[in-house]
Coordinates of C-alpha atoms in Angstrom, one line a residue:
M154 CA -6.1 18.1 22.9
E155 CA -7.2 20.7 20.4
A156 CA -4.5 21.8 18.0
S157 CA -5.0 25.1 16.1
W158 CA -3.0 27.3 13.7
G159 CA -0.3 29.2 15.4
S160 CA -0.3 26.9 18.4
V161 CA 2.1 24.6 20.0
N162 CA 1.8 20.9 19.4
A163 CA 2.4 19.8 23.0
E164 CA 3.2 16.2 22.4
R165 CA 5.8 16.8 19.6
G166 CA 7.0 20.3 20.7
W167 CA 6.6 21.8 17.2
Y168 CA 5.5 25.3 16.7
V169 CA 3.3 25.9 13.7
S170 CA 3.2 29.4 12.3
A171 CA -0.2 30.8 11.5
Q172 CA 0.4 30.9 7.8
Q173 CA -2.3 31.5 5.2
P174 CA -3.3 28.6 2.9
E175 CA -1.7 30.3 -0.1
E176 CA 1.6 30.6 1.8
A177 CA 1.4 27.0 2.9
E178 CA 1.1 26.0 -0.8
A179 CA 4.5 27.5 -1.5
E180 CA 7.1 25.1 -2.9
E181 CA 9.7 25.9 -0.3
L182 CA 9.5 23.8 2.9
S183 CA 9.0 25.5 6.2
P184 CA 12.2 25.6 8.2
L185 CA 10.8 23.3 10.9
L186 CA 9.7 20.7 8.4
S187 CA 13.0 21.1 6.5
N188 CA 15.0 20.4 9.6
E189 CA 12.9 17.4 10.4
L190 CA 13.3 16.0 6.9
H191 CA 17.0 16.5 6.9
R192 CA 17.3 14.8 10.3
Q193 CA 15.4 11.7 9.0
R194 CA 17.1 11.4 5.6
S195 CA 20.8 11.0 4.8
P196 CA 21.9 11.4 2.1
G197 CA 18.4 11.0 0.5
V198 CA 16.7 8.7 -1.9
S199 CA 16.6 9.4 -5.7
F200 CA 13.5 10.3 -7.6
G201 CA 13.5 7.0 -9.5
L202 CA 13.9 4.8 -6.4
S203 CA 11.2 6.7 -4.6
V204 CA 8.8 6.1 -7.6
F205 CA 9.6 2.4 -7.5
N206 CA 8.9 2.2 -3.7
L207 CA 5.6 4.0 -4.1
M208 CA 4.6 1.8 -7.1
N209 CA 5.4 -1.2 -5.0
A210 CA 3.2 0.1 -2.2
I211 CA 0.4 0.9 -4.7
M212 CA 0.4 -2.4 -6.5
G213 CA 0.7 -4.4 -3.3
S214 CA -2.6 -3.1 -1.9
G215 CA -5.5 -5.4 -1.9
I216 CA -6.2 -8.7 -3.6
L217 CA -8.6 -8.4 -6.5
G218 CA -8.7 -9.8 -10.1
L219 CA -8.6 -6.9 -12.5
A220 CA -9.6 -8.8 -15.5
F221 CA -12.6 -10.3 -13.6
I222 CA -13.7 -6.8 -12.8
M223 CA -13.4 -5.8 -16.4
A224 CA -15.4 -8.8 -17.4
N225 CA -18.2 -7.6 -15.1
T226 CA -18.1 -3.9 -15.8
G227 CA -17.0 -3.8 -19.4
I228 CA -13.9 -2.1 -20.8
L229 CA -15.3 1.4 -20.7
G230 CA -16.8 1.0 -17.3
F231 CA -13.6 -0.5 -15.9
S232 CA -11.5 2.3 -17.5
F233 CA -13.6 4.9 -16.0
L234 CA -13.6 3.3 -12.5
L235 CA -9.8 2.7 -12.6
L236 CA -9.1 6.3 -13.7
T237 CA -11.5 7.7 -11.1
V238 CA -9.7 5.8 -8.3
A239 CA -6.3 6.8 -9.6
L240 CA -7.2 10.5 -9.8
L241 CA -8.8 10.5 -6.3
A242 CA -5.8 8.7 -4.8
S243 CA -3.5 11.2 -6.4
Y244 CA -5.6 14.1 -5.1
S245 CA -5.8 12.7 -1.5
V246 CA -2.0 12.5 -1.6
H247 CA -2.0 16.1 -2.6
L248 CA -4.1 16.9 0.5
L249 CA -1.7 14.9 2.7
L250 CA 1.3 16.8 1.4
S251 CA -0.4 20.1 1.8
M252 CA -1.2 19.3 5.4
C253 CA 2.4 18.1 5.9
I254 CA 3.7 21.5 4.8
Q255 CA 1.2 23.4 6.8
T256 CA 1.5 21.6 10.1
A257 CA 5.3 20.6 9.8
V258 CA 4.5 17.0 10.8
T259 CA 6.0 14.1 8.9
S260 CA 3.7 11.2 9.6
Y261 CA 0.2 10.2 9.0
E262 CA -0.3 9.5 12.7
D263 CA 0.8 13.0 13.7
L264 CA -1.7 14.5 11.3
G265 CA -4.4 12.6 13.3
L266 CA -2.9 14.0 16.4
F267 CA -2.8 17.6 15.1
A268 CA -6.4 17.3 13.8
F269 CA -8.2 15.5 16.7
G270 CA -5.6 15.2 19.5
L271 CA -4.5 11.8 21.0
P272 CA -7.7 10.0 19.9
G273 CA -7.0 11.0 16.3
K274 CA -3.5 9.6 16.5
V275 CA -4.6 6.3 18.1
V276 CA -7.3 5.8 15.4
V277 CA -4.9 6.5 12.6
A278 CA -2.2 4.3 14.0
G279 CA -4.6 1.5 14.8
T280 CA -6.1 1.7 11.3
I281 CA -2.6 1.5 9.8
I282 CA -1.6 -1.5 11.9
I283 CA -4.8 -3.5 11.2
Q284 CA -4.7 -2.7 7.5
N285 CA -1.0 -3.6 7.0
I286 CA -1.1 -6.7 9.1
G287 CA -4.1 -7.9 7.1
A288 CA -2.4 -7.1 3.8
M289 CA 0.9 -8.8 4.7
S290 CA -0.9 -11.9 6.0
S291 CA -2.9 -12.1 2.8
Y292 CA 0.2 -11.9 0.7
L293 CA 1.9 -14.6 2.8
L294 CA -1.2 -16.7 2.4
I295 CA -0.7 -16.5 -1.4
I296 CA 2.9 -17.5 -1.0
K297 CA 2.0 -20.4 1.1
T298 CA -0.7 -21.8 -1.2
E299 CA 0.7 -20.9 -4.6
F300 CA 4.5 -21.2 -4.3
P301 CA 4.6 -25.0 -3.9
A302 CA 2.1 -25.4 -6.8
A303 CA 4.3 -23.2 -9.0
I304 CA 7.4 -25.2 -8.1
A305 CA 5.5 -28.5 -8.7
E306 CA 4.6 -27.4 -12.2
F307 CA 8.3 -27.4 -13.1
L308 CA 8.7 -31.0 -11.9
T309 CA 7.6 -34.4 -13.2
G310 CA 6.7 -37.3 -11.0
D311 CA 5.5 -37.4 -7.4
Y312 CA 7.5 -35.0 -5.2
S313 CA 4.6 -34.3 -2.8
R314 CA 6.6 -35.5 0.3
Y315 CA 9.6 -33.2 -0.3
W316 CA 10.1 -30.2 2.0
Y317 CA 10.2 -27.7 -0.9
L318 CA 6.7 -28.5 -1.8
D319 CA 5.3 -27.9 1.7
G320 CA 3.7 -24.5 1.9
Q321 CA 4.3 -23.9 5.6
T322 CA 8.0 -24.9 5.4
L323 CA 8.6 -22.6 2.4
L324 CA 6.7 -19.8 4.1
I325 CA 8.9 -19.9 7.2
I326 CA 12.1 -20.1 5.2
I327 CA 11.1 -17.2 2.9
C328 CA 10.1 -15.0 5.9
V329 CA 13.3 -15.8 7.8
G330 CA 15.6 -15.5 4.8
I331 CA 14.0 -12.6 2.8
V332 CA 11.1 -10.8 4.5
F333 CA 12.7 -10.3 8.0
P334 CA 16.1 -9.1 6.8
L335 CA 14.6 -6.6 4.4
A336 CA 12.1 -5.4 7.0
L337 CA 14.9 -4.8 9.4
L338 CA 16.5 -2.1 7.2
P339 CA 16.4 1.2 9.0
K340 CA 15.1 3.3 6.1
I341 CA 12.4 2.6 3.6
G342 CA 14.5 4.1 0.8
F343 CA 16.8 1.1 0.9
L344 CA 14.0 -1.0 -0.5
G345 CA 14.0 1.0 -3.7
Y346 CA 16.2 -1.6 -5.4
T347 CA 13.9 -4.5 -4.5
S348 CA 10.9 -2.4 -5.4
S349 CA 12.4 -1.8 -8.9
L350 CA 12.8 -5.6 -9.3
S351 CA 9.1 -6.0 -8.3
F352 CA 8.2 -3.3 -10.9
F353 CA 9.9 -5.2 -13.7
F354 CA 8.1 -8.4 -12.6
M355 CA 4.8 -6.5 -12.9
M356 CA 5.8 -5.2 -16.3
F357 CA 6.6 -8.8 -17.4
F358 CA 3.1 -9.8 -16.3
A359 CA 1.5 -7.0 -18.4
L360 CA 3.5 -7.8 -21.5
V361 CA 2.8 -11.5 -21.5
S362 CA -0.8 -11.4 -20.3
A363 CA -1.9 -13.0 -23.4
Y364 CA -0.6 -16.1 -21.6
A365 CA -0.7 -15.3 -18.0
L366 CA -1.8 -12.5 -15.7
P367 CA -1.2 -12.0 -12.0
T368 CA -3.9 -11.4 -9.5
M369 CA -3.1 -7.8 -8.8
A370 CA -4.5 -5.2 -6.5
F371 CA -7.4 -3.1 -7.7
S372 CA -6.4 -0.3 -5.4
F373 CA -4.2 2.7 -5.2
L374 CA -3.6 2.7 -1.5
C375 CA -0.1 3.9 -0.8
H376 CA -0.8 6.6 1.7
T377 CA 0.8 4.9 4.7
S378 CA 4.1 5.0 2.7
I379 CA 3.8 8.5 1.3
L380 CA 5.3 10.4 4.2
P381 CA 8.1 8.0 5.0
I382 CA 9.2 8.1 1.4
Y383 CA 8.8 11.9 1.4
C384 CA 11.1 12.2 4.4
E385 CA 13.9 10.3 2.7
L386 CA 13.5 12.0 -0.8
Q387 CA 16.4 13.9 -2.1
S388 CA 15.7 17.7 -2.1
P389 CA 12.3 17.2 -0.6
S390 CA 9.5 19.6 -1.6
K391 CA 5.8 19.3 -2.1
K392 CA 6.1 19.6 -5.9
R393 CA 8.9 17.0 -6.1
M394 CA 6.9 14.5 -4.0
Q395 CA 3.7 15.2 -6.0
N396 CA 5.7 14.4 -9.1
V397 CA 6.8 11.1 -7.6
T398 CA 3.2 10.3 -6.7
N399 CA 1.9 11.2 -10.2
T400 CA 4.5 9.2 -11.9
A401 CA 3.9 6.1 -9.7
V402 CA 0.1 6.4 -10.1
A403 CA 0.3 6.8 -13.8
L404 CA 2.7 3.8 -14.3
S405 CA 0.6 1.7 -12.0
F406 CA -2.6 2.7 -13.9
L407 CA -0.9 1.6 -17.2
I408 CA 0.2 -1.7 -15.8
Y409 CA -3.2 -2.4 -14.3
F410 CA -5.1 -1.5 -17.5
I411 CA -2.8 -3.5 -19.8
S412 CA -2.9 -6.6 -17.5
A413 CA -6.7 -6.4 -17.1
L414 CA -7.3 -5.9 -20.8
F415 CA -5.2 -8.8 -22.0
G416 CA -6.5 -11.1 -19.4
Y417 CA -10.1 -10.2 -20.3
L418 CA -9.5 -10.6 -24.0
T419 CA -8.0 -14.1 -23.3
F420 CA -11.0 -15.5 -21.4
Y421 CA -13.9 -13.1 -22.0
D422 CA -16.9 -14.3 -19.9
K423 CA -15.0 -17.2 -18.5
V424 CA -12.6 -15.0 -16.6
E425 CA -11.9 -16.2 -13.1
S426 CA -11.4 -14.0 -10.0
E427 CA -7.8 -15.2 -9.9
L428 CA -6.6 -15.6 -13.4
L429 CA -3.5 -17.7 -12.7
K430 CA -5.9 -20.6 -11.7
G431 CA -7.5 -20.4 -15.1
Y432 CA -4.2 -20.4 -16.9
S433 CA -3.0 -23.4 -14.8
K434 CA -6.2 -25.2 -15.7
Y435 CA -6.1 -24.7 -19.4
L436 CA -2.3 -24.5 -19.9
P437 CA -0.7 -26.8 -17.3
H438 CA 3.1 -27.0 -17.4
D439 CA 3.3 -24.1 -19.9
V440 CA 6.7 -22.6 -19.5
V441 CA 5.5 -19.0 -19.9
V442 CA 2.6 -19.4 -17.5
M443 CA 4.9 -21.1 -14.9
T444 CA 7.5 -18.3 -15.3
V445 CA 4.9 -15.5 -14.9
K446 CA 3.4 -17.2 -11.9
L447 CA 6.8 -17.3 -10.1
C448 CA 7.4 -13.7 -11.0
M449 CA 4.0 -12.7 -9.6
L450 CA 4.8 -14.5 -6.4
F451 CA 8.2 -12.8 -6.1
A452 CA 6.5 -9.4 -6.7
V453 CA 4.0 -10.1 -3.9
L454 CA 6.8 -11.3 -1.7
L455 CA 8.9 -8.1 -2.2
T456 CA 5.9 -6.0 -1.2
V457 CA 5.7 -7.5 2.3
P458 CA 8.9 -5.8 3.7
L459 CA 7.7 -2.5 2.3
I460 CA 4.5 -2.7 4.3
H461 CA 6.4 -3.6 7.4
F462 CA 7.7 0.0 7.6
P463 CA 4.4 1.9 8.1
A464 CA 3.1 -0.9 10.4
R465 CA 6.2 -0.8 12.6
K466 CA 6.2 3.0 12.6
A467 CA 2.5 3.0 13.7
V468 CA 3.4 0.7 16.6
M469 CA 6.3 3.1 17.5
M470 CA 4.0 6.1 17.4
M471 CA 1.4 4.5 19.6
F472 CA 3.6 3.1 22.3
F473 CA 7.1 4.5 22.1
S474 CA 6.7 8.0 20.6
N475 CA 8.7 9.7 23.4
F476 CA 11.6 7.2 23.3
P477 CA 14.8 7.6 21.3
F478 CA 15.5 5.2 18.5
S479 CA 16.7 1.8 19.7
W480 CA 18.0 -1.1 17.5
I481 CA 16.8 -3.6 20.1
R482 CA 13.2 -2.1 20.0
H483 CA 13.4 -1.9 16.2
F484 CA 14.4 -5.6 16.0
L485 CA 11.8 -6.8 18.5
I486 CA 8.9 -5.0 16.9
T487 CA 9.9 -6.2 13.5
L488 CA 10.2 -9.7 14.8
A489 CA 6.8 -9.5 16.6
L490 CA 5.1 -8.3 13.4
N491 CA 6.8 -11.0 11.4
I492 CA 5.6 -13.7 13.8
I493 CA 2.1 -12.4 13.8
I494 CA 1.6 -12.4 10.1
V495 CA 3.3 -15.8 9.6
L496 CA 1.0 -17.3 12.3
L497 CA -2.1 -15.7 10.7
A498 CA -1.1 -17.0 7.2
I499 CA -0.5 -20.5 8.6
Y500 CA -3.4 -21.0 11.0
V501 CA -6.3 -18.9 9.6
P502 CA -7.5 -20.6 6.5
D503 CA -10.1 -18.0 5.5
I504 CA -7.9 -15.0 6.3
R505 CA -8.8 -13.3 3.0
N506 CA -12.4 -13.3 4.0
V507 CA -11.7 -12.0 7.5
F508 CA -9.5 -9.2 6.2
G509 CA -11.9 -8.5 3.4
V510 CA -14.1 -6.6 5.8
V511 CA -11.1 -5.1 7.6
G512 CA -9.5 -4.0 4.2
A513 CA -12.8 -2.5 2.9
S514 CA -13.0 -0.3 6.0
T515 CA -9.4 0.5 6.8
S516 CA -8.3 1.0 3.1
T517 CA -11.2 3.3 2.5
C518 CA -10.3 5.3 5.6
L519 CA -6.7 5.7 4.7
I520 CA -7.1 6.6 1.1
F521 CA -10.3 8.7 1.2
I522 CA -11.9 9.5 4.6
F523 CA -8.9 10.5 6.7
P524 CA -7.2 12.9 4.1
G525 CA -10.6 14.6 3.4
L526 CA -11.6 14.8 7.1
F527 CA -8.2 16.1 8.3
Y528 CA -8.0 18.7 5.6
L529 CA -11.5 20.0 6.5
K530 CA -10.5 20.2 10.1
L531 CA -7.1 21.8 9.7
S532 CA -7.5 24.1 6.7
R533 CA -8.6 27.7 7.3
E534 CA -9.7 28.1 3.7
D535 CA -13.3 29.1 3.0
F536 CA -15.5 26.0 2.7
L537 CA -16.5 27.0 -0.9
S538 CA -12.8 27.0 -2.0
W539 CA -12.0 24.3 -4.5
K540 CA -9.6 22.4 -2.3
K541 CA -11.9 22.3 0.7
F542 CA -14.8 21.3 -1.5
G543 CA -12.6 18.6 -3.0
A544 CA -11.8 17.3 0.4
F545 CA -15.5 17.2 1.3
V546 CA -16.2 15.2 -1.9
L547 CA -13.4 12.9 -1.1
L548 CA -14.8 12.3 2.4
I549 CA -18.3 11.6 1.2
F550 CA -17.0 9.3 -1.6
G551 CA -15.0 7.4 0.9
I552 CA -18.0 6.9 3.3
L553 CA -20.2 5.7 0.4
V554 CA -17.6 3.4 -1.1
G555 CA -16.7 1.9 2.3
N556 CA -20.3 1.2 3.3
F557 CA -21.1 -0.2 -0.2
S558 CA -18.0 -2.5 -0.2
L559 CA -18.9 -3.8 3.3
A560 CA -22.5 -4.4 2.2
L561 CA -21.4 -6.4 -0.8
I562 CA -19.0 -8.5 1.2
I563 CA -21.6 -9.3 3.8
F564 CA -24.2 -10.1 1.1
D565 CA -21.7 -12.4 -0.6
W566 CA -21.1 -14.2 2.8
I567 CA -24.8 -14.6 3.3
N568 CA -25.3 -16.1 -0.2
K569 CA -22.5 -18.6 0.3

């Protein structure tokens, strides 16, 4: 199905006016989009909680050691790379919001539908599902392997046979008691309070990194959560949501940089890819190290329910887009996703390697390739315009980064 300006989106039944790009950039929402946003949000999520949710999505993307990267690239090289990724991520969000205003759609999947018809929607939804399942499984794998060790450091003597030191048992209890109930919440805005708690955990990591530093994500992928957060924002507008994004990206950049810098200055050339292992090796049973490790694990844990929302929505969009909301369907899809990620975390020992390839491809698509490609397809601006040229640069950058990342991962596998 080819969707064009001034046409009817047959699947969603939305009419999109043939507005010029300058008109689409207006701060006021189109009436159709405004109605859709008001339908989805009640009463609306505050600016601060939206920032916390978006920061939680940003800092919960990927598993890379920031200090290890700084040790290999240098402080200046790392700063340039981190700033480049942050600016490009913010710009790609700007393109997504522009397309959201122009097309009156409120989901990443529908942007794919509007740009390339049903195949576009399926590709976007499938990419979101794969990326989010991989991310959630990776986080749960960290919980399974690191949580028992963190608890054991507070104990003396041999407690190895006790249930609270068994990773699988702890994982199941945590998922049933924390992850599943939070993931069942009907609106992503409700997680703003837990996201704020996760933010303060991250700040604690950064401030005490002279002693301990979490293994945090070197990534600014938050695009699957952008539109759900946008839909529930109080007084939603493109400018207000862009301010939410810029604030979240800036604070995330600050935490990333401080954490990486202090971790690097602690170990220099002996930095490990996961710093907590290094601190546990050199400072066993240190109270500060143990406390930070627990905080890092809780921060990772509180990210998992947030990632449930775009994953569940992608499943809904693929298979149940024409059905009204049902609590039974909502419950069953959440339960199925929870079971899948728990089983993967328990029974796939090398899940981080498996999803390293998936993450390098899907994350690159969601943060760089799709926003650039969709904007080039949907915008009627001249190709030499700054925004369209920027979209083209974003697309090419994403293709190069994705292929380069995959090549490095495969080369590393061959060497090992």
